[in-house]
Each structure stands twice: as C-alpha cells, then as structure tokens.
Amino acid sequence: MSQPDPTQDSNPGNETHFGFRSVPEGDKARLVRGVFDSVASRYDVMNDLMSGGVHRLWKAAMIDWLNPHGAITVLDVAGGTGDIAFRILDRAPQSKVIVADINASMLEQGRNRAIDQARLGRLTWTCMDAEKLALPDRSVDAYTIAFGIRNVTHIEAALAEAYRVLKPGGRFLCLEFSTVRNPALAKVYDIYSFNLLPKLGGIVADDADSYRYLVESIRRFPSQERFAAMIEAAGFRNVAVRDLTGGIAAMHSARRI
C-alpha cells in the first residue's frame, strides 16, 4: 500500500494530517478527541486484542528504563486510562503522578480504575493539552508519554512544553509506534494493520473508522531517527532510542540538562 511521506508534516493553508487526510490545523484536536471519545470504554480491551497483549510488555520496558524511585513528581501526558501512572506507583510508591489528557472520556476511565483499585491518593487527574500544559516551569522530575504524541497537532510544541516543565536533569521518556526495520515484518504488519485492525475495531468497539485513523496516524509518525532529531532540537540532550519488536514501537529517552 502506498503511504504518504511522514516527513511532510506541514501543508500550505495551515493544514495538518489526520491519518492520511489533510485537515485544517484547528480541526485536528477536535477530530482526535472524537476518536478517543468513541473508543474510550473499550480502549484497554482493544489494545490487548490489537497487540496480542504485547503492549503490556512494551509498557513494562518503558517503566524499567524510567526506573522511577523515591518521592519524585512525574507528569504522564496522554495517560488518561492510568496504565502508565499505575505502573509508576507500583515501582515508586512515594512518587506523585499528574495524569494529563486532552480527552475527558479517557480521564474518566482512568479515574474509575483508580477508584476501583484504591489508588487515588497519589494521583492527580487533569484535562490538559500537551501543547499548552497548565504547569509551572521546571516543576516535574520526569515526563512520560505513551502512544500519545503522534496525535498532537504540533509535535514540536509538545516537545517544547515537555522541556519547559521539566526540572534541570529531568527525564523525558516517550513510547510510541514507530518504523519497522525489517522489510518482511513491515509487509506482514501492513497487511495486519490496514486489513484486520479496522475490522476488529468494528466488531469489538463498533467503530472501524477510529481504528483506521489510529493505523494511519502510526504510519504518519516520524521515523526513530527523525523523532530523535526533533527531541534534540527542542533542547534535550543525551537522546537515546530503543526499538521494541523490530521497530513496531520505539522508546525515546532524553534529559533536560
């Protein structure tokens, strides 16, 4: 399947991409919000079905690399369901996690899970845009984002905000779908993604279109190398990349020095 060049992120007339479509920049946040409003109640179930449970291993690898400990403050962006926040608290019970998400429906799912698990004490839930974080400069020890940064309208703005809110020495860690390295695996992955996932979304979540967007948004995301360059351009140092499952996902780590 022919795919758009993911390096072409800006378009004339203040347009951006929404999956493989070009849309006005001002419309993307609303369209993304609509996707996650639609899938919120089935989001975790669909993640298990789509990845065969592998997303849990990727998230565990992210927490291992973060290695949270002590009484740190972590900002988890696009973390509405609480999956990353809960894992951080499991590893660092004295930490505090601010869970930020632009989507109220996703935050509701996470808060409900936190209530069920009696985890509310060290968690703060807040509806915030990754491009305009309502937090002071140099206020958090770590910034995490898992499978969320590809959905923002301006990735550079989100990275600038991450840099702004981190304390000197603070850690940036992003887990995101990325570019598959092996051509044979990439071919199988494309067949699975474009043919099976939307059908699965239609059956389980009654929403094939939202899952078609999710697949397309993955293909539009920059490669590991280009995203690493964007992180460095935002001011971060010690940028490092680790591929997961042949590059289906990748982690990017960096520091505010």
PDB file of C-alpha atoms in Angstrom:
ATOM      1  CA  MET A   1       0.000   0.000   0.000  1.00  0.00           C
ATOM      2  CA  SER A   2       1.362   3.398  -0.975  1.00  0.00           C
ATOM      3  CA  GLN A   3       1.696   5.668   2.036  1.00  0.00           C
ATOM      4  CA  PRO A   4       2.288   9.411   2.458  1.00  0.00           C
ATOM      5  CA  ASP A   5       5.756  10.655   3.242  1.00  0.00           C
ATOM      6  CA  PRO A   6       5.767  11.090   7.059  1.00  0.00           C
ATOM      7  CA  THR A   7       8.356  13.847   6.770  1.00  0.00           C
ATOM      8  CA  GLN A   8       5.769  16.100   5.145  1.00  0.00           C
ATOM      9  CA  ASP A   9       4.104  17.332   8.315  1.00  0.00           C
ATOM     10  CA  SER A  10       3.232  20.877   7.293  1.00  0.00           C
ATOM     11  CA  ASN A  11       0.950  21.845   4.438  1.00  0.00           C
ATOM     12  CA  PRO A  12       0.079  25.148   2.809  1.00  0.00           C
ATOM     13  CA  GLY A  13      -3.005  26.882   4.140  1.00  0.00           C
ATOM     14  CA  ASN A  14      -2.349  25.908   7.758  1.00  0.00           C
ATOM     15  CA  GLU A  15      -3.360  22.296   7.233  1.00  0.00           C
ATOM     16  CA  THR A  16      -2.107  19.203   9.019  1.00  0.00           C
ATOM     17  CA  HIS A  17      -2.694  15.484   8.747  1.00  0.00           C
ATOM     18  CA  PHE A  18      -5.423  13.462  10.395  1.00  0.00           C
ATOM     19  CA  GLY A  19      -4.396   9.970   9.446  1.00  0.00           C
ATOM     20  CA  PHE A  20      -3.953  10.128   5.671  1.00  0.00           C
ATOM     21  CA  ARG A  21      -6.331  13.086   5.314  1.00  0.00           C
ATOM     22  CA  SER A  22      -5.342  16.752   5.263  1.00  0.00           C
ATOM     23  CA  VAL A  23      -7.451  18.863   7.612  1.00  0.00           C
ATOM     24  CA  PRO A  24      -7.305  22.445   8.926  1.00  0.00           C
ATOM     25  CA  GLU A  25      -4.936  22.645  11.904  1.00  0.00           C
ATOM     26  CA  GLY A  26      -7.703  23.998  14.102  1.00  0.00           C
ATOM     27  CA  ASP A  27      -9.827  20.900  13.474  1.00  0.00           C
ATOM     28  CA  LYS A  28      -7.334  18.173  14.393  1.00  0.00           C
ATOM     29  CA  ALA A  29      -7.675  18.324  18.182  1.00  0.00           C
ATOM     30  CA  ARG A  30     -11.468  18.080  17.867  1.00  0.00           C
ATOM     31  CA  LEU A  31     -11.221  15.142  15.465  1.00  0.00           C
ATOM     32  CA  VAL A  32      -8.736  13.303  17.694  1.00  0.00           C
ATOM     33  CA  ARG A  33     -10.954  13.967  20.698  1.00  0.00           C
ATOM     34  CA  GLY A  34     -13.843  12.405  18.787  1.00  0.00           C
ATOM     35  CA  VAL A  35     -11.804   9.267  18.103  1.00  0.00           C
ATOM     36  CA  PHE A  36     -10.960   8.753  21.749  1.00  0.00           C
ATOM     37  CA  ASP A  37     -14.460   9.655  22.943  1.00  0.00           C
ATOM     38  CA  SER A  38     -15.645   6.828  20.730  1.00  0.00           C
ATOM     39  CA  VAL A  39     -13.150   4.180  21.828  1.00  0.00           C
ATOM     40  CA  ALA A  40     -12.561   5.138  25.487  1.00  0.00           C
ATOM     41  CA  SER A  41     -14.766   2.487  27.089  1.00  0.00           C
ATOM     42  CA  ARG A  42     -13.153  -0.305  25.054  1.00  0.00           C
ATOM     43  CA  TYR A  43      -9.650   1.156  24.767  1.00  0.00           C
ATOM     44  CA  ASP A  44      -7.790  -1.285  27.023  1.00  0.00           C
ATOM     45  CA  VAL A  45      -9.627  -4.308  25.624  1.00  0.00           C
ATOM     46  CA  MET A  46      -8.780  -3.216  22.088  1.00  0.00           C
ATOM     47  CA  ASN A  47      -5.123  -2.674  22.987  1.00  0.00           C
ATOM     48  CA  ASP A  48      -4.945  -6.274  24.168  1.00  0.00           C
ATOM     49  CA  LEU A  49      -6.667  -7.558  21.050  1.00  0.00           C
ATOM     50  CA  MET A  50      -4.639  -5.411  18.635  1.00  0.00           C
ATOM     51  CA  SER A  51      -1.262  -6.275  20.099  1.00  0.00           C
ATOM     52  CA  GLY A  52      -1.918  -9.751  21.470  1.00  0.00           C
ATOM     53  CA  GLY A  53      -1.054  -8.277  24.863  1.00  0.00           C
ATOM     54  CA  VAL A  54       2.414  -7.166  23.708  1.00  0.00           C
ATOM     55  CA  HIS A  55       1.622  -3.528  24.598  1.00  0.00           C
ATOM     56  CA  ARG A  56       1.899  -4.615  28.248  1.00  0.00           C
ATOM     57  CA  LEU A  57       5.465  -5.788  27.670  1.00  0.00           C
ATOM     58  CA  TRP A  58       6.315  -2.518  25.926  1.00  0.00           C
ATOM     59  CA  LYS A  59       4.942  -0.507  28.842  1.00  0.00           C
ATOM     60  CA  ALA A  60       6.856  -2.673  31.303  1.00  0.00           C
ATOM     61  CA  ALA A  61      10.023  -1.975  29.299  1.00  0.00           C
ATOM     62  CA  MET A  62       9.264   1.742  29.474  1.00  0.00           C
ATOM     63  CA  ILE A  63       8.956   1.650  33.262  1.00  0.00           C
ATOM     64  CA  ASP A  64      12.149  -0.416  33.527  1.00  0.00           C
ATOM     65  CA  TRP A  65      14.033   2.239  31.540  1.00  0.00           C
ATOM     66  CA  LEU A  66      12.461   5.080  33.520  1.00  0.00           C
ATOM     67  CA  ASN A  67      13.366   3.275  36.769  1.00  0.00           C
ATOM     68  CA  PRO A  68      11.279   5.558  38.999  1.00  0.00           C
ATOM     69  CA  HIS A  69      12.239   5.671  42.660  1.00  0.00           C
ATOM     70  CA  GLY A  70      11.866   7.953  45.645  1.00  0.00           C
ATOM     71  CA  ALA A  71       9.474  10.862  46.111  1.00  0.00           C
ATOM     72  CA  ILE A  72       9.539  12.169  42.546  1.00  0.00           C
ATOM     73  CA  THR A  73       6.823  14.010  40.640  1.00  0.00           C
ATOM     74  CA  VAL A  74       6.008  12.541  37.234  1.00  0.00           C
ATOM     75  CA  LEU A  75       3.846  14.107  34.553  1.00  0.00           C
ATOM     76  CA  ASP A  76       2.211  11.404  32.422  1.00  0.00           C
ATOM     77  CA  VAL A  77       0.798  13.026  29.299  1.00  0.00           C
ATOM     78  CA  ALA A  78      -1.938  11.380  27.214  1.00  0.00           C
ATOM     79  CA  GLY A  79      -2.191   8.976  30.117  1.00  0.00           C
ATOM     80  CA  GLY A  80      -5.954   9.065  30.612  1.00  0.00           C
ATOM     81  CA  THR A  81      -6.558   5.388  31.374  1.00  0.00           C
ATOM     82  CA  GLY A  82      -3.886   5.429  34.087  1.00  0.00           C
ATOM     83  CA  ASP A  83      -1.935   2.496  32.702  1.00  0.00           C
ATOM     84  CA  ILE A  84       1.494   4.152  32.934  1.00  0.00           C
ATOM     85  CA  ALA A  85       0.691   6.057  36.138  1.00  0.00           C
ATOM     86  CA  PHE A  86      -0.295   2.871  37.974  1.00  0.00           C
ATOM     87  CA  ARG A  87       2.914   1.168  36.892  1.00  0.00           C
ATOM     88  CA  ILE A  88       4.981   4.119  38.133  1.00  0.00           C
ATOM     89  CA  LEU A  89       3.294   3.981  41.543  1.00  0.00           C
ATOM     90  CA  ASP A  90       3.874   0.227  41.728  1.00  0.00           C
ATOM     91  CA  ARG A  91       7.604   0.867  41.334  1.00  0.00           C
ATOM     92  CA  ALA A  92       7.834   4.108  43.313  1.00  0.00           C
ATOM     93  CA  PRO A  93       5.022   4.211  45.916  1.00  0.00           C
ATOM     94  CA  GLN A  94       6.215   7.578  47.301  1.00  0.00           C
ATOM     95  CA  SER A  95       6.032   9.279  43.922  1.00  0.00           C
ATOM     96  CA  LYS A  96       3.280  11.599  42.753  1.00  0.00           C
ATOM     97  CA  VAL A  97       1.870  11.296  39.250  1.00  0.00           C
ATOM     98  CA  ILE A  98      -0.013  14.002  37.389  1.00  0.00           C
ATOM     99  CA  VAL A  99      -2.111  12.296  34.731  1.00  0.00           C
ATOM    100  CA  ALA A 100      -2.817  14.720  31.891  1.00  0.00           C
ATOM    101  CA  ASP A 101      -5.040  14.052  28.906  1.00  0.00           C
ATOM    102  CA  ILE A 102      -6.921  16.287  26.491  1.00  0.00           C
ATOM    103  CA  ASN A 103      -9.781  13.801  26.455  1.00  0.00           C
ATOM    104  CA  ALA A 104     -12.200  13.839  29.392  1.00  0.00           C
ATOM    105  CA  SER A 105     -13.643  10.437  28.472  1.00  0.00           C
ATOM    106  CA  MET A 106     -10.232   8.794  28.786  1.00  0.00           C
ATOM    107  CA  LEU A 107      -9.613  10.521  32.131  1.00  0.00           C
ATOM    108  CA  GLU A 108     -12.946   9.253  33.385  1.00  0.00           C
ATOM    109  CA  GLN A 109     -11.907   5.700  32.534  1.00  0.00           C
ATOM    110  CA  GLY A 110      -8.645   6.160  34.423  1.00  0.00           C
ATOM    111  CA  ARG A 111     -10.238   7.742  37.485  1.00  0.00           C
ATOM    112  CA  ASN A 112     -12.774   4.931  37.666  1.00  0.00           C
ATOM    113  CA  ARG A 113      -9.969   2.378  37.546  1.00  0.00           C
ATOM    114  CA  ALA A 114      -8.089   4.280  40.252  1.00  0.00           C
ATOM    115  CA  ILE A 115     -11.179   4.268  42.486  1.00  0.00           C
ATOM    116  CA  ASP A 116     -11.650   0.536  41.931  1.00  0.00           C
ATOM    117  CA  GLN A 117      -8.007  -0.069  42.870  1.00  0.00           C
ATOM    118  CA  ALA A 118      -7.942   2.443  45.780  1.00  0.00           C
ATOM    119  CA  ARG A 119      -5.138   4.418  44.094  1.00  0.00           C
ATOM    120  CA  LEU A 120      -6.463   7.981  44.225  1.00  0.00           C
ATOM    121  CA  GLY A 121      -4.134   9.259  46.949  1.00  0.00           C
ATOM    122  CA  ARG A 122      -1.005   9.996  44.913  1.00  0.00           C
ATOM    123  CA  LEU A 123      -2.638  10.691  41.564  1.00  0.00           C
ATOM    124  CA  THR A 124      -3.862  13.981  40.107  1.00  0.00           C
ATOM    125  CA  TRP A 125      -6.155  13.863  37.061  1.00  0.00           C
ATOM    126  CA  THR A 126      -6.274  16.921  34.831  1.00  0.00           C
ATOM    127  CA  CYS A 127      -7.589  17.741  31.379  1.00  0.00           C
ATOM    128  CA  MET A 128      -4.677  19.412  29.597  1.00  0.00           C
ATOM    129  CA  ASP A 129      -3.420  19.903  26.067  1.00  0.00           C
ATOM    130  CA  ALA A 130       0.116  18.547  25.529  1.00  0.00           C
ATOM    131  CA  GLU A 131       0.887  21.709  23.556  1.00  0.00           C
ATOM    132  CA  LYS A 132      -0.206  24.044  26.394  1.00  0.00           C
ATOM    133  CA  LEU A 133       0.491  22.427  29.745  1.00  0.00           C
ATOM    134  CA  ALA A 134      -1.027  24.272  32.706  1.00  0.00           C
ATOM    135  CA  LEU A 135       2.034  23.665  34.879  1.00  0.00           C
ATOM    136  CA  PRO A 136       4.858  25.926  36.104  1.00  0.00           C
ATOM    137  CA  ASP A 137       8.292  25.935  34.527  1.00  0.00           C
ATOM    138  CA  ARG A 138      10.740  23.362  35.929  1.00  0.00           C
ATOM    139  CA  SER A 139       8.102  21.691  38.090  1.00  0.00           C
ATOM    140  CA  VAL A 140       8.351  17.927  37.394  1.00  0.00           C
ATOM    141  CA  ASP A 141      11.134  15.363  37.681  1.00  0.00           C
ATOM    142  CA  ALA A 142      10.021  13.209  34.762  1.00  0.00           C
ATOM    143  CA  TYR A 143       7.719  13.481  31.756  1.00  0.00           C
ATOM    144  CA  THR A 144       6.263  10.329  30.222  1.00  0.00           C
ATOM    145  CA  ILE A 145       4.013   9.861  27.217  1.00  0.00           C
ATOM    146  CA  ALA A 146       2.931   6.503  25.805  1.00  0.00           C
ATOM    147  CA  PHE A 147       1.198   6.212  22.436  1.00  0.00           C
ATOM    148  CA  GLY A 148       0.020   9.811  22.559  1.00  0.00           C
ATOM    149  CA  ILE A 149       2.467  12.177  20.939  1.00  0.00           C
ATOM    150  CA  ARG A 150       1.574  11.147  17.401  1.00  0.00           C
ATOM    151  CA  ASN A 151      -1.939  12.514  17.999  1.00  0.00           C
ATOM    152  CA  VAL A 152      -0.924  16.091  18.815  1.00  0.00           C
ATOM    153  CA  THR A 153      -1.244  18.714  16.108  1.00  0.00           C
ATOM    154  CA  HIS A 154       2.237  20.225  16.567  1.00  0.00           C
ATOM    155  CA  ILE A 155       4.778  17.696  17.875  1.00  0.00           C
ATOM    156  CA  GLU A 156       7.428  20.405  18.208  1.00  0.00           C
ATOM    157  CA  ALA A 157       5.138  22.410  20.512  1.00  0.00           C
ATOM    158  CA  ALA A 158       4.530  19.358  22.709  1.00  0.00           C
ATOM    159  CA  LEU A 159       8.266  18.721  22.953  1.00  0.00           C
ATOM    160  CA  ALA A 160       8.898  22.381  23.853  1.00  0.00           C
ATOM    161  CA  GLU A 161       6.315  22.114  26.638  1.00  0.00           C
ATOM    162  CA  ALA A 162       7.918  18.903  27.904  1.00  0.00           C
ATOM    163  CA  TYR A 163      11.257  20.702  28.088  1.00  0.00           C
ATOM    164  CA  ARG A 164       9.704  23.723  29.815  1.00  0.00           C
ATOM    165  CA  VAL A 165       8.040  21.821  32.670  1.00  0.00           C
ATOM    166  CA  LEU A 166      10.976  19.506  33.412  1.00  0.00           C
ATOM    167  CA  LYS A 167      13.444  20.395  36.132  1.00  0.00           C
ATOM    168  CA  PRO A 168      17.127  20.562  35.126  1.00  0.00           C
ATOM    169  CA  GLY A 169      18.296  16.965  34.974  1.00  0.00           C
ATOM    170  CA  GLY A 170      14.705  15.839  34.442  1.00  0.00           C
ATOM    171  CA  ARG A 171      13.874  12.860  32.258  1.00  0.00           C
ATOM    172  CA  PHE A 172      11.797  12.734  29.080  1.00  0.00           C
ATOM    173  CA  LEU A 173      10.610   9.273  28.048  1.00  0.00           C
ATOM    174  CA  CYS A 174       8.303   8.563  25.123  1.00  0.00           C
ATOM    175  CA  LEU A 175       6.876   5.223  23.992  1.00  0.00           C
ATOM    176  CA  GLU A 176       5.323   5.356  20.536  1.00  0.00           C
ATOM    177  CA  PHE A 177       4.645   3.247  17.479  1.00  0.00           C
ATOM    178  CA  SER A 178       7.480   3.679  15.032  1.00  0.00           C
ATOM    179  CA  THR A 179       9.094   2.456  11.810  1.00  0.00           C
ATOM    180  CA  VAL A 180       9.517  -1.303  11.328  1.00  0.00           C
ATOM    181  CA  ARG A 181      13.101  -2.069  10.362  1.00  0.00           C
ATOM    182  CA  ASN A 182      12.697  -5.460   8.671  1.00  0.00           C
ATOM    183  CA  PRO A 183      11.011  -5.313   5.214  1.00  0.00           C
ATOM    184  CA  ALA A 184       9.382  -8.750   5.591  1.00  0.00           C
ATOM    185  CA  LEU A 185       7.970  -7.862   9.012  1.00  0.00           C
ATOM    186  CA  ALA A 186       6.846  -4.474   7.677  1.00  0.00           C
ATOM    187  CA  LYS A 187       4.855  -6.165   4.904  1.00  0.00           C
ATOM    188  CA  VAL A 188       3.084  -8.517   7.319  1.00  0.00           C
ATOM    189  CA  TYR A 189       2.474  -5.625   9.715  1.00  0.00           C
ATOM    190  CA  ASP A 190       0.888  -3.524   6.950  1.00  0.00           C
ATOM    191  CA  ILE A 191      -1.449  -6.329   5.922  1.00  0.00           C
ATOM    192  CA  TYR A 192      -2.493  -6.854   9.528  1.00  0.00           C
ATOM    193  CA  SER A 193      -2.859  -3.150  10.287  1.00  0.00           C
ATOM    194  CA  PHE A 194      -4.794  -1.976   7.246  1.00  0.00           C
ATOM    195  CA  ASN A 195      -6.982  -5.030   6.729  1.00  0.00           C
ATOM    196  CA  LEU A 196      -7.610  -6.659  10.092  1.00  0.00           C
ATOM    197  CA  LEU A 197      -7.445  -3.891  12.700  1.00  0.00           C
ATOM    198  CA  PRO A 198     -10.310  -1.736  11.329  1.00  0.00           C
ATOM    199  CA  LYS A 199     -12.466  -4.866  11.078  1.00  0.00           C
ATOM    200  CA  LEU A 200     -11.564  -5.790  14.649  1.00  0.00           C
ATOM    201  CA  GLY A 201     -12.442  -2.259  15.772  1.00  0.00           C
ATOM    202  CA  GLY A 202     -15.782  -2.556  14.020  1.00  0.00           C
ATOM    203  CA  ILE A 203     -16.592  -5.838  15.744  1.00  0.00           C
ATOM    204  CA  VAL A 204     -15.371  -5.086  19.272  1.00  0.00           C
ATOM    205  CA  ALA A 205     -15.799  -1.313  19.559  1.00  0.00           C
ATOM    206  CA  ASP A 206     -18.388  -0.782  16.795  1.00  0.00           C
ATOM    207  CA  ASP A 207     -16.045   1.806  15.293  1.00  0.00           C
ATOM    208  CA  ALA A 208     -13.918   0.756  12.320  1.00  0.00           C
ATOM    209  CA  ASP A 209     -13.195   4.364  11.273  1.00  0.00           C
ATOM    210  CA  SER A 210     -11.488   5.317  14.535  1.00  0.00           C
ATOM    211  CA  TYR A 211      -9.184   2.328  14.324  1.00  0.00           C
ATOM    212  CA  ARG A 212      -8.448   3.091  10.688  1.00  0.00           C
ATOM    213  CA  TYR A 213      -7.338   6.548  11.842  1.00  0.00           C
ATOM    214  CA  LEU A 214      -5.145   5.019  14.564  1.00  0.00           C
ATOM    215  CA  VAL A 215      -3.391   2.849  11.985  1.00  0.00           C
ATOM    216  CA  GLU A 216      -2.910   5.771   9.610  1.00  0.00           C
ATOM    217  CA  SER A 217      -1.597   8.024  12.394  1.00  0.00           C
ATOM    218  CA  ILE A 218       1.081   5.438  13.160  1.00  0.00           C
ATOM    219  CA  ARG A 219       2.268   5.483   9.559  1.00  0.00           C
ATOM    220  CA  ARG A 220       2.431   9.272   9.541  1.00  0.00           C
ATOM    221  CA  PHE A 221       4.631   9.442  12.641  1.00  0.00           C
ATOM    222  CA  PRO A 222       8.321  10.287  12.055  1.00  0.00           C
ATOM    223  CA  SER A 223      10.958   7.563  11.984  1.00  0.00           C
ATOM    224  CA  GLN A 224      13.063   6.823  15.048  1.00  0.00           C
ATOM    225  CA  GLU A 225      15.934   8.951  13.731  1.00  0.00           C
ATOM    226  CA  ARG A 226      13.809  11.923  12.739  1.00  0.00           C
ATOM    227  CA  PHE A 227      11.929  11.955  16.029  1.00  0.00           C
ATOM    228  CA  ALA A 228      15.237  11.786  17.918  1.00  0.00           C
ATOM    229  CA  ALA A 229      16.399  14.844  15.952  1.00  0.00           C
ATOM    230  CA  MET A 230      13.180  16.686  16.868  1.00  0.00           C
ATOM    231  CA  ILE A 231      13.747  15.919  20.557  1.00  0.00           C
ATOM    232  CA  GLU A 232      17.285  17.272  20.356  1.00  0.00           C
ATOM    233  CA  ALA A 233      16.084  20.369  18.502  1.00  0.00           C
ATOM    234  CA  ALA A 234      13.748  21.065  21.436  1.00  0.00           C
ATOM    235  CA  GLY A 235      16.812  21.449  23.665  1.00  0.00           C
ATOM    236  CA  PHE A 236      17.124  17.962  25.143  1.00  0.00           C
ATOM    237  CA  ARG A 237      20.426  16.145  25.465  1.00  0.00           C
ATOM    238  CA  ASN A 238      21.506  12.520  25.934  1.00  0.00           C
ATOM    239  CA  VAL A 239      18.887  11.407  23.415  1.00  0.00           C
ATOM    240  CA  ALA A 240      18.724   7.619  23.124  1.00  0.00           C
ATOM    241  CA  VAL A 241      16.438   5.230  21.236  1.00  0.00           C
ATOM    242  CA  ARG A 242      15.443   1.631  21.881  1.00  0.00           C
ATOM    243  CA  ASP A 243      13.432  -0.354  19.360  1.00  0.00           C
ATOM    244  CA  LEU A 244      10.763  -2.798  20.515  1.00  0.00           C
ATOM    245  CA  THR A 245       9.533  -5.760  18.465  1.00  0.00           C
ATOM    246  CA  GLY A 246      11.573  -4.876  15.409  1.00  0.00           C
ATOM    247  CA  GLY A 247      10.617  -1.200  15.484  1.00  0.00           C
ATOM    248  CA  ILE A 248       6.836  -1.667  15.655  1.00  0.00           C
ATOM    249  CA  ALA A 249       7.270   0.505  18.726  1.00  0.00           C
ATOM    250  CA  ALA A 250      10.219   2.504  19.995  1.00  0.00           C
ATOM    251  CA  MET A 251      11.214   4.347  23.163  1.00  0.00           C
ATOM    252  CA  HIS A 252      12.977   7.706  23.095  1.00  0.00           C
ATOM    253  CA  SER A 253      14.744   8.942  26.232  1.00  0.00           C
ATOM    254  CA  ALA A 254      16.350  12.322  26.846  1.00  0.00           C
ATOM    255  CA  ARG A 255      17.357  14.757  29.611  1.00  0.00           C
ATOM    256  CA  ARG A 256      16.890  18.432  30.221  1.00  0.00           C
ATOM    257  CA  ILE A 257      20.437  19.439  31.132  1.00  0.00           C
TER     258      ILE A 257
END
